[in-house]
Short mmCIF file of C-alpha atoms in Angstrom, two decimals:
data_model
loop_
_atom_site.label_atom_id
_atom_site.label_comp_id
_atom_site.label_asym_id
_atom_site.label_seq_id
_atom_site.Cartn_x
_atom_site.Cartn_y
_atom_site.Cartn_z
CA MET A 28 -29.36 -25.89 -57.50
CA ARG A 29 -26.15 -24.35 -56.23
CA LYS A 30 -26.14 -20.75 -55.07
CA ARG A 31 -23.35 -18.32 -54.30
CA THR A 32 -23.73 -15.65 -51.65
CA PHE A 33 -21.35 -12.75 -51.24
CA LEU A 34 -22.22 -10.96 -48.04
CA ALA A 35 -25.89 -10.07 -48.52
CA SER A 36 -26.19 -10.73 -52.26
CA VAL A 37 -27.33 -14.05 -53.75
CA ALA A 38 -26.77 -15.18 -57.31
CA VAL A 39 -27.45 -18.44 -59.10
CA ALA A 40 -24.17 -19.77 -60.48
CA ALA A 41 -23.91 -21.17 -63.97
CA ALA A 42 -23.39 -24.83 -64.65
CA THR A 43 -19.87 -26.01 -65.37
CA ALA A 44 -18.61 -28.00 -68.31
CA PHE A 45 -16.20 -29.85 -66.02
CA MET A 46 -18.27 -33.05 -65.76
CA PRO A 47 -16.21 -36.24 -65.82
CA VAL A 48 -18.04 -39.54 -65.93
CA ALA A 49 -18.20 -41.29 -62.53
CA THR A 50 -17.80 -45.05 -62.17
CA PHE A 51 -18.43 -47.40 -59.26
CA ALA A 52 -15.81 -49.43 -57.41
CA ASP A 53 -15.84 -51.08 -53.98
CA GLY A 54 -19.12 -49.44 -53.01
CA HIS A 55 -17.92 -45.91 -53.79
CA LEU A 56 -17.86 -43.60 -56.77
CA GLU A 57 -14.37 -44.34 -57.98
CA LYS A 58 -13.24 -40.87 -58.92
CA TYR A 59 -13.90 -39.19 -55.58
CA ASN A 60 -14.61 -42.17 -53.32
CA LEU A 61 -18.22 -41.06 -52.90
CA LEU A 62 -21.04 -43.25 -51.61
CA PRO A 63 -23.22 -44.78 -54.34
CA GLY A 64 -26.96 -44.54 -54.58
CA LYS A 65 -27.25 -40.85 -53.65
CA PRO A 66 -28.15 -41.54 -49.98
CA PHE A 67 -28.22 -37.81 -49.18
CA GLU A 68 -30.12 -36.64 -52.24
CA GLY A 69 -32.10 -33.48 -51.55
CA THR A 70 -29.77 -32.28 -48.77
CA LYS A 71 -28.60 -28.68 -49.08
CA LEU A 72 -25.22 -27.79 -47.61
CA ASN A 73 -24.34 -24.27 -46.51
CA ILE A 74 -20.65 -23.49 -46.97
CA LEU A 75 -18.79 -20.56 -45.42
CA SER A 76 -15.68 -19.58 -47.38
CA VAL A 77 -13.17 -16.79 -47.74
CA VAL A 78 -13.30 -14.72 -50.92
CA THR A 79 -10.70 -15.97 -53.40
CA PRO A 80 -10.54 -16.95 -57.09
CA GLN A 81 -9.36 -20.40 -56.00
CA PHE A 82 -12.65 -21.13 -54.27
CA ASP A 83 -14.63 -19.46 -57.04
CA GLY A 84 -13.09 -22.09 -59.30
CA LEU A 85 -14.23 -24.89 -56.99
CA MET A 86 -17.70 -23.43 -56.50
CA LEU A 87 -18.19 -23.14 -60.26
CA ARG A 88 -17.45 -26.85 -60.60
CA ASP A 89 -19.81 -28.12 -57.95
CA GLU A 90 -22.66 -28.93 -60.34
CA GLU A 91 -20.60 -32.09 -60.87
CA PHE A 92 -20.91 -32.88 -57.17
CA THR A 93 -24.67 -32.29 -57.20
CA GLU A 94 -25.04 -34.43 -60.31
CA MET A 95 -23.24 -37.36 -58.65
CA THR A 96 -24.77 -37.09 -55.16
CA GLY A 97 -28.02 -35.12 -55.39
CA ILE A 98 -26.62 -32.82 -52.68
CA GLU A 99 -27.13 -29.12 -53.34
CA THR A 100 -24.71 -26.44 -52.17
CA GLU A 101 -24.93 -22.78 -51.22
CA TRP A 102 -21.70 -20.86 -50.74
CA THR A 103 -21.36 -17.73 -48.63
CA PHE A 104 -18.16 -15.81 -49.36
CA ILE A 105 -16.68 -13.49 -46.74
CA PRO A 106 -13.63 -11.21 -47.12
CA PHE A 107 -10.68 -12.35 -45.04
CA GLY A 108 -10.78 -9.29 -42.80
CA SER A 109 -14.28 -10.22 -41.61
CA LEU A 110 -13.94 -13.99 -41.58
CA GLN A 111 -12.55 -14.44 -38.06
CA GLU A 112 -15.45 -12.52 -36.55
CA LYS A 113 -17.89 -14.63 -38.57
CA ILE A 114 -16.24 -17.89 -37.46
CA ASN A 115 -16.34 -16.80 -33.82
CA ALA A 116 -20.01 -15.90 -34.17
CA GLU A 117 -20.78 -19.34 -35.63
CA GLY A 118 -19.08 -21.03 -32.70
CA ILE A 119 -21.01 -18.97 -30.19
CA ALA A 120 -24.36 -19.39 -31.93
CA ALA A 121 -23.91 -23.20 -32.05
CA ASN A 122 -26.87 -23.56 -34.39
CA GLY A 123 -25.26 -25.23 -37.39
CA THR A 124 -26.13 -22.46 -39.85
CA PHE A 125 -23.11 -23.53 -41.87
CA ASP A 126 -22.36 -27.20 -42.46
CA VAL A 127 -18.83 -26.58 -43.74
CA VAL A 128 -16.60 -23.70 -42.63
CA ASN A 129 -13.32 -22.24 -43.86
CA TYR A 130 -10.93 -20.60 -41.40
CA LEU A 131 -7.31 -19.62 -40.81
CA ASP A 132 -5.34 -22.46 -39.24
CA SER A 133 -4.42 -20.53 -36.08
CA TRP A 134 -8.14 -20.02 -35.39
CA GLY A 135 -8.65 -23.79 -35.31
CA PRO A 136 -7.60 -24.57 -31.73
CA PRO A 137 -9.92 -22.05 -30.03
CA ASN A 138 -12.77 -23.34 -32.20
CA ALA A 139 -11.82 -27.03 -32.09
CA HIS A 140 -14.68 -27.85 -29.73
CA TRP A 141 -17.16 -27.46 -32.58
CA LEU A 142 -15.12 -28.73 -35.55
CA LYS A 143 -15.66 -32.39 -36.39
CA ARG A 144 -12.75 -34.84 -36.15
CA ILE A 145 -12.42 -36.74 -39.41
CA ASP A 146 -9.65 -39.31 -38.77
CA GLU A 147 -12.03 -42.29 -38.62
CA LEU A 148 -13.78 -41.15 -41.79
CA MET A 149 -10.43 -40.78 -43.57
CA GLU A 150 -9.37 -44.26 -42.50
CA ARG A 151 -12.69 -45.69 -43.66
CA ASP A 152 -12.38 -44.07 -47.06
CA GLY A 153 -8.64 -44.53 -47.59
CA ILE A 154 -7.57 -40.89 -47.35
CA SER A 155 -4.23 -39.94 -45.80
CA MET A 156 -2.93 -36.53 -44.74
CA ASP A 157 0.38 -37.66 -46.22
CA ARG A 158 -0.91 -36.32 -49.52
CA TYR A 159 -0.10 -32.82 -48.18
CA PRO A 160 3.25 -31.25 -47.23
CA ALA A 161 3.90 -31.82 -43.53
CA ALA A 162 3.37 -28.18 -42.54
CA PHE A 163 0.05 -28.05 -44.38
CA ALA A 164 -1.11 -31.29 -42.78
CA ARG A 165 -0.22 -30.09 -39.26
CA SER A 166 -2.09 -26.85 -39.85
CA ALA A 167 -5.38 -28.75 -40.11
CA GLN A 168 -4.81 -30.80 -36.96
CA PHE A 169 -5.18 -30.20 -33.24
CA GLU A 170 -3.84 -32.35 -30.41
CA GLY A 171 -3.13 -35.19 -32.83
CA GLU A 172 -6.57 -35.18 -34.44
CA THR A 173 -7.55 -33.95 -37.88
CA LEU A 174 -10.11 -31.17 -38.08
CA GLY A 175 -10.32 -30.78 -41.83
CA PHE A 176 -8.42 -30.47 -45.10
CA PRO A 177 -5.99 -27.59 -45.88
CA LEU A 178 -7.56 -26.62 -49.18
CA ARG A 179 -6.02 -23.17 -49.31
CA ALA A 180 -2.44 -23.14 -48.08
CA HIS A 181 0.57 -20.97 -48.71
CA PRO A 182 4.34 -21.06 -48.55
CA GLN A 183 6.28 -17.79 -48.47
CA LEU A 184 8.36 -16.52 -51.39
CA MET A 185 10.35 -13.36 -52.02
CA PHE A 186 8.97 -11.40 -54.96
CA TYR A 187 11.16 -8.82 -56.64
CA ARG A 188 11.39 -6.51 -59.63
CA LYS A 189 13.41 -8.32 -62.26
CA ASP A 190 13.96 -5.09 -64.18
CA LEU A 191 15.58 -3.46 -61.14
CA ILE A 192 17.27 -6.42 -59.43
CA PRO A 193 19.31 -8.67 -61.77
CA GLU A 194 20.19 -11.18 -59.03
CA PRO A 195 17.56 -11.86 -56.35
CA PRO A 196 18.59 -11.89 -52.69
CA THR A 197 19.43 -15.18 -51.02
CA SER A 198 19.95 -13.74 -47.52
CA TRP A 199 18.59 -10.86 -45.49
CA GLU A 200 22.07 -9.35 -45.70
CA ASP A 201 21.56 -9.36 -49.48
CA VAL A 202 18.21 -7.63 -49.00
CA VAL A 203 19.89 -4.84 -47.04
CA ARG A 204 22.71 -4.49 -49.57
CA ILE A 205 20.38 -4.48 -52.58
CA GLY A 206 18.06 -2.09 -50.77
CA LYS A 207 20.79 0.45 -50.14
CA GLU A 208 21.92 0.19 -53.77
CA LEU A 209 18.36 0.76 -54.96
CA LYS A 210 18.03 3.85 -52.78
CA GLU A 211 20.93 5.31 -54.74
CA SER A 212 19.92 4.13 -58.21
CA ASN A 213 16.11 4.43 -57.89
CA PRO A 214 15.37 6.87 -55.07
CA ASP A 215 11.68 7.11 -56.01
CA ILE A 216 11.09 3.39 -55.32
CA ALA A 217 11.27 1.96 -51.81
CA PRO A 218 13.44 -1.17 -51.76
CA LEU A 219 11.25 -3.38 -49.56
CA ALA A 220 7.56 -3.53 -48.63
CA LEU A 221 7.03 -4.97 -45.15
CA TYR A 222 4.03 -4.85 -42.85
CA TYR A 223 4.66 -4.08 -39.19
CA ASN A 224 1.19 -2.85 -38.35
CA ASN A 225 -0.74 -4.44 -35.47
CA ASP A 226 -3.76 -5.07 -37.69
CA GLY A 227 -5.75 -7.54 -35.55
CA ASN A 228 -4.83 -10.50 -37.75
CA ARG A 229 -1.25 -10.77 -36.45
CA GLN A 230 0.22 -10.33 -39.94
CA ASN A 231 3.39 -8.67 -38.63
CA LEU A 232 4.43 -12.04 -37.18
CA PHE A 233 4.56 -13.69 -40.58
CA ILE A 234 8.08 -12.55 -41.56
CA TRP A 235 9.35 -12.08 -38.01
CA ILE A 236 8.96 -15.79 -37.29
CA ASN A 237 11.38 -16.62 -40.13
CA PHE A 238 14.04 -14.67 -38.25
CA LEU A 239 13.13 -16.28 -34.93
CA TRP A 240 13.26 -19.87 -36.16
CA ALA A 241 16.40 -19.37 -38.25
CA ALA A 242 18.13 -17.99 -35.16
CA GLY A 243 17.41 -21.26 -33.37
CA ALA A 244 14.84 -19.60 -31.11
CA ASP A 245 11.17 -20.46 -30.80
CA ILE A 246 7.84 -19.13 -29.59
CA PHE A 247 7.44 -21.54 -26.66
CA ASN A 248 9.79 -23.52 -24.46
CA ASP A 249 9.32 -27.24 -23.81
CA ASP A 250 7.40 -26.43 -20.63
CA GLY A 251 4.98 -24.23 -22.58
CA SER A 252 6.31 -20.87 -21.40
CA ALA A 253 7.11 -18.00 -23.77
CA ALA A 254 10.54 -18.45 -25.38
CA TRP A 255 10.95 -15.46 -27.68
CA ALA A 256 12.65 -13.27 -25.05
CA SER A 257 15.80 -15.43 -25.14
CA GLU A 258 19.04 -13.78 -26.22
CA ALA A 259 18.76 -15.30 -29.69
CA GLY A 260 15.06 -14.40 -29.95
CA ILE A 261 15.60 -10.78 -28.98
CA GLN A 262 18.49 -10.42 -31.44
CA ALA A 263 16.37 -11.93 -34.21
CA THR A 264 13.60 -9.44 -33.45
CA LYS A 265 16.09 -6.57 -33.41
CA ASP A 266 17.33 -7.60 -36.84
CA TYR A 267 13.78 -7.89 -38.17
CA VAL A 268 12.75 -4.38 -37.11
CA ALA A 269 16.21 -2.99 -38.03
CA LEU A 270 15.29 -3.41 -41.68
CA HIS A 271 13.08 -0.39 -41.03
CA THR A 272 14.55 1.43 -38.05
CA GLU A 273 18.29 1.08 -38.76
CA HIS A 274 18.90 0.13 -42.38
CA GLY A 275 16.02 2.14 -43.79
CA VAL A 276 15.43 -0.24 -46.70
CA THR A 277 11.70 -0.65 -46.10
CA ASN A 278 8.92 1.48 -47.47
CA PRO A 279 8.55 4.48 -45.13
CA ASN A 280 4.91 3.48 -44.56
CA SER A 281 5.74 -0.06 -43.45
CA VAL A 282 4.84 0.63 -39.81
CA ALA A 283 1.30 1.44 -40.99
CA PHE A 284 1.13 -1.28 -43.64
CA ASN A 285 -0.78 -4.51 -43.31
CA GLU A 286 -0.12 -7.23 -45.85
CA GLN A 287 -2.63 -5.86 -48.35
CA ASP A 288 -1.09 -2.39 -48.16
CA ALA A 289 2.36 -3.83 -48.83
CA ARG A 290 1.06 -5.79 -51.80
CA GLN A 291 -0.51 -2.64 -53.20
CA SER A 292 2.80 -0.84 -52.80
CA PHE A 293 4.56 -3.53 -54.82
CA MET A 294 1.84 -3.71 -57.48
CA GLN A 295 1.82 0.06 -57.93
CA GLY A 296 5.56 0.10 -58.47
CA ASN A 297 6.31 1.87 -55.19
CA SER A 298 8.38 -0.96 -53.68
CA ALA A 299 10.87 -3.28 -55.37
CA MET A 300 10.81 -6.38 -53.12
CA MET A 301 8.18 -8.07 -50.99
CA PRO A 302 8.14 -11.33 -49.02
CA VAL A 303 4.64 -12.74 -49.12
CA TRP A 304 2.48 -15.78 -49.83
CA TRP A 305 2.73 -17.35 -53.26
CA TRP A 306 -0.91 -16.71 -54.10
CA ALA A 307 -0.08 -13.02 -54.64
CA TYR A 308 1.84 -13.79 -57.83
CA SER A 309 -0.99 -13.54 -60.35
CA GLY A 310 -2.19 -10.25 -58.86
CA PHE A 311 1.27 -8.74 -59.18
CA TYR A 312 0.99 -8.70 -62.97
CA ASN A 313 -2.79 -8.56 -63.40
CA PRO A 314 -3.50 -5.39 -65.42
CA ASP A 315 -6.74 -4.91 -63.50
CA SER A 316 -4.84 -4.53 -60.21
CA SER A 317 -1.18 -3.84 -61.02
CA THR A 318 0.98 -1.43 -62.98
CA LEU A 319 3.59 -4.17 -63.46
CA THR A 320 3.94 -6.61 -66.32
CA LYS A 321 4.72 -10.28 -65.95
CA ASP A 322 8.23 -9.70 -67.27
CA GLN A 323 8.93 -7.35 -64.35
CA VAL A 324 7.92 -9.77 -61.58
CA GLY A 325 10.29 -12.45 -60.33
CA PHE A 326 10.16 -14.79 -57.36
CA THR A 327 12.67 -16.78 -55.35
CA GLY A 328 12.86 -18.62 -52.05
CA MET A 329 12.82 -16.75 -48.77
CA PRO A 330 16.16 -15.22 -47.73
CA SER A 331 18.30 -16.91 -45.11
CA TYR A 332 19.08 -15.39 -41.72
CA LYS A 333 22.46 -16.16 -40.13
CA GLY A 334 22.93 -18.84 -42.77
CA GLU A 335 19.66 -20.65 -42.01
CA THR A 336 16.29 -20.63 -43.76
CA LYS A 337 13.13 -21.74 -42.05
CA THR A 338 9.85 -20.34 -43.23
CA TYR A 339 6.30 -19.98 -42.02
CA ALA A 340 3.54 -21.82 -43.86
CA ILE A 341 -0.13 -21.04 -43.44
CA SER A 342 -3.39 -22.69 -44.42
CA MET A 343 -7.11 -22.14 -44.48
CA PRO A 344 -8.73 -25.53 -43.87
CA PHE A 345 -12.31 -26.52 -44.58
CA SER A 346 -13.97 -28.35 -41.68
CA ILE A 347 -17.37 -29.81 -40.88
CA SER A 348 -19.31 -28.11 -38.10
CA ASP A 349 -20.20 -30.44 -35.23
CA TYR A 350 -23.42 -28.46 -34.99
CA SER A 351 -24.40 -29.39 -38.55
CA LYS A 352 -27.41 -31.65 -39.06
CA ASN A 353 -25.90 -32.79 -42.37
CA GLN A 354 -22.48 -34.10 -41.32
CA ASP A 355 -22.54 -37.22 -43.50
CA ALA A 356 -23.44 -35.21 -46.59
CA ALA A 357 -20.80 -32.64 -45.64
CA TRP A 358 -18.16 -35.39 -45.55
CA GLU A 359 -19.11 -36.42 -49.08
CA PHE A 360 -18.66 -32.79 -50.10
CA LEU A 361 -15.23 -32.53 -48.45
CA LYS A 362 -14.07 -35.68 -50.25
CA TRP A 363 -15.11 -34.21 -53.57
CA LEU A 364 -13.72 -30.75 -52.79
CA SER A 365 -10.31 -32.03 -51.67
CA ASN A 366 -9.66 -34.52 -54.48
CA PRO A 367 -6.15 -34.26 -55.99
CA GLU A 368 -7.51 -34.11 -59.53
CA MET A 369 -9.64 -31.11 -58.56
CA ASP A 370 -6.59 -29.48 -57.00
CA LYS A 371 -4.66 -29.86 -60.25
CA ALA A 372 -7.46 -28.78 -62.58
CA ASN A 373 -8.15 -25.65 -60.55
CA ALA A 374 -4.57 -24.47 -61.06
CA ILE A 375 -4.44 -25.18 -64.79
CA GLN A 376 -7.83 -24.32 -66.27
CA ARG A 377 -8.15 -20.58 -66.74
CA GLU A 378 -11.89 -20.51 -67.43
CA VAL A 379 -14.65 -22.31 -65.56
CA ALA A 380 -18.32 -22.01 -66.50
CA GLY A 381 -17.52 -18.98 -68.63
CA LYS A 382 -15.68 -17.15 -65.83
CA LYS A 383 -11.97 -16.35 -65.93
CA ILE A 384 -10.13 -17.97 -63.01
CA VAL A 385 -6.46 -17.27 -62.33
CA ASN A 386 -5.22 -19.41 -59.48
CA ASN A 387 -1.81 -20.94 -58.69
CA VAL A 388 -2.68 -22.34 -55.24
CA VAL A 389 -2.45 -26.11 -54.84
CA THR A 390 -2.00 -28.10 -51.64
CA HIS A 391 -1.26 -31.69 -52.67
CA ILE A 392 2.34 -32.84 -53.01
CA SER A 393 1.38 -34.40 -56.34
CA SER A 394 0.23 -31.01 -57.66
CA LEU A 395 3.29 -29.15 -56.36
CA GLN A 396 5.50 -31.55 -58.29
CA ASP A 397 3.26 -31.88 -61.35
CA PRO A 398 4.95 -30.67 -64.58
CA ASP A 399 1.66 -29.50 -66.11
CA VAL A 400 0.77 -27.45 -63.05
CA ASN A 401 4.23 -25.89 -63.00
CA ALA A 402 4.14 -25.21 -66.75
CA ALA A 403 0.85 -23.36 -66.33
CA ASN A 404 2.18 -21.24 -63.47
CA ASP A 405 5.78 -20.34 -64.40
CA GLY A 406 7.23 -22.96 -62.08
CA ILE A 407 6.02 -21.31 -58.90
CA GLN A 408 4.87 -24.64 -57.44
CA ALA A 409 8.40 -26.03 -57.69
CA ALA A 410 9.74 -22.98 -55.82
CA ALA A 411 6.98 -23.39 -53.24
CA TRP A 412 7.73 -27.10 -52.76
CA ASP A 413 11.35 -26.26 -52.10
CA SER A 414 10.30 -23.62 -49.54
CA LEU A 415 7.94 -26.03 -47.80
CA LYS A 416 10.72 -28.51 -47.03
CA GLN A 417 11.83 -26.21 -44.19
CA SER A 418 8.50 -24.75 -43.11
CA ASP A 419 6.51 -24.79 -39.91
CA ILE A 420 3.26 -23.33 -38.63
CA MET A 421 2.11 -21.10 -35.81
CA PRO A 422 1.49 -22.82 -32.46
CA GLN A 423 -1.72 -24.82 -32.45
CA ILE A 424 -2.99 -23.97 -28.99
CA ALA A 425 -6.32 -22.49 -27.96
CA GLU A 426 -4.58 -19.52 -26.30
CA TRP A 427 -2.65 -18.54 -29.43
CA PRO A 428 -4.94 -15.71 -30.64
CA GLU A 429 -4.54 -13.87 -27.34
CA ILE A 430 -0.80 -14.51 -27.14
CA GLY A 431 -0.32 -13.67 -30.80
CA ASP A 432 -2.03 -10.34 -30.22
CA ILE A 433 0.40 -9.59 -27.39
CA LEU A 434 3.34 -10.38 -29.66
CA SER A 435 1.92 -8.43 -32.57
CA ALA A 436 1.48 -5.31 -30.44
CA ALA A 437 5.05 -5.57 -29.12
CA ILE A 438 6.55 -5.90 -32.60
CA ALA A 439 4.51 -2.99 -33.96
CA GLU A 440 5.78 -0.80 -31.13
CA ALA A 441 9.36 -1.98 -31.68
CA ALA A 442 9.16 -1.11 -35.38
CA SER A 443 8.05 2.37 -34.35
CA GLY A 444 11.28 2.82 -32.39
CA GLY A 445 10.54 1.11 -29.08
CA ASP A 446 13.10 -0.82 -27.08
CA VAL A 447 13.04 -4.36 -28.48
CA ALA A 448 14.40 -6.14 -25.42
CA GLU A 449 12.02 -4.41 -23.03
CA LEU A 450 9.00 -4.91 -25.27
CA MET A 451 9.65 -8.59 -26.00
CA THR A 452 10.44 -9.38 -22.37
CA ALA A 453 7.26 -7.67 -21.21
CA ALA A 454 5.30 -9.54 -23.90
CA ALA A 455 6.71 -12.86 -22.68
CA GLU A 456 5.71 -12.04 -19.10
CA ARG A 457 2.18 -11.17 -20.18
CA ALA A 458 1.93 -14.33 -22.28
CA ASP A 459 3.02 -16.50 -19.35
CA LYS A 460 0.25 -14.96 -17.25
CA VAL A 461 -2.26 -15.92 -19.96
CA LEU A 462 -0.88 -19.46 -20.03
CA LYS A 463 -1.02 -19.77 -16.24
CA ARG A 464 -4.57 -18.52 -16.20
CA ALA A 465 -5.46 -21.15 -18.81
CA GLY A 466 -3.75 -23.89 -16.80
CA VAL A 467 -1.09 -24.52 -19.44
CA LEU A 468 1.64 -23.33 -17.06
CA LYS A 469 1.74 -24.15 -13.37
#
């Protein structure tokens, strides 16, 4: 029996009709490369996951996995805002309560000591990380070793109101120009929803880093020291916050907005443009959450800065806990969960086990390029694939959460009118002290 837990509530999930016939080949179940003979029958796996329709769709299919392996599953779903605290608690407790855990990629390095390396298992079972875009693959790795599979991963896109903006922006200069025109033609609608708030999840770095990278700057130098206080880095940061402080094309509440607030502003028709992860698309025209119709919502690639476009990609891998007593069974589950066919089906089928599922998130290159997946999702995967060709990820170092918090605080203060050069220089000095304390810098 598979069970689904959301916070403190437990409900028995219905069986799914998605039950392909499994066949044997080379000692494995051919479809998902699973071990034959149900060697782990009777095992129950506890899975910790973020709340999302994408993973609801996978959970509702896992009767197939139990049928093939005899392994039962119980899912615990946690809202994103509480997930980091839960992951940290699991690492500290070290008791293996959860066999499989889901986390934001930048949380991986500080928790890598208790996440199982799977490279040997992948080699044994013929699985390659080359099936994912390079940025997604790197997001699930640490110091050259693979910690898990990036089953929820996102490129950035610029969403805009097609009824207000005939030609979408291709550069941040376009964003400013269109924004100023909108302020004249539609004064009741803010041109751009951004999120500068220091919210504890470092969300205000997500768009800033596009500016930094496109300027030819970076977060760290080759020697590991902070690099963002370079001339190019400071100018990029000035231009990022100037969208709010100088040009005035952002929503007036952007200094208080986190990502969710900005999305709500766009969905409620209060802002006309928003750069954000692709998964937000379906919610932007969902009548249960948005005042907009599908015909009003357009998307395009992220704008260029100084003629260059380099975007930030993010993922939420699933990994096996090294504290788990069921690691072999958990590996069988990860193989099933990460299968390319599952990835594709979960983005096409709009009903699973009687429940409506609207999900456009895929992580395999094959799915991003698949015509059926694109046809079912208005071609957003093709736009995402194009974005991912010039994408990178946040630094994968154990000290990143602390350093990211320093950066996030500095940018929030800058967006509120603080001196950018002073704030970013001071942040770099503080970060270097953290790195020296950790032994990264001499």
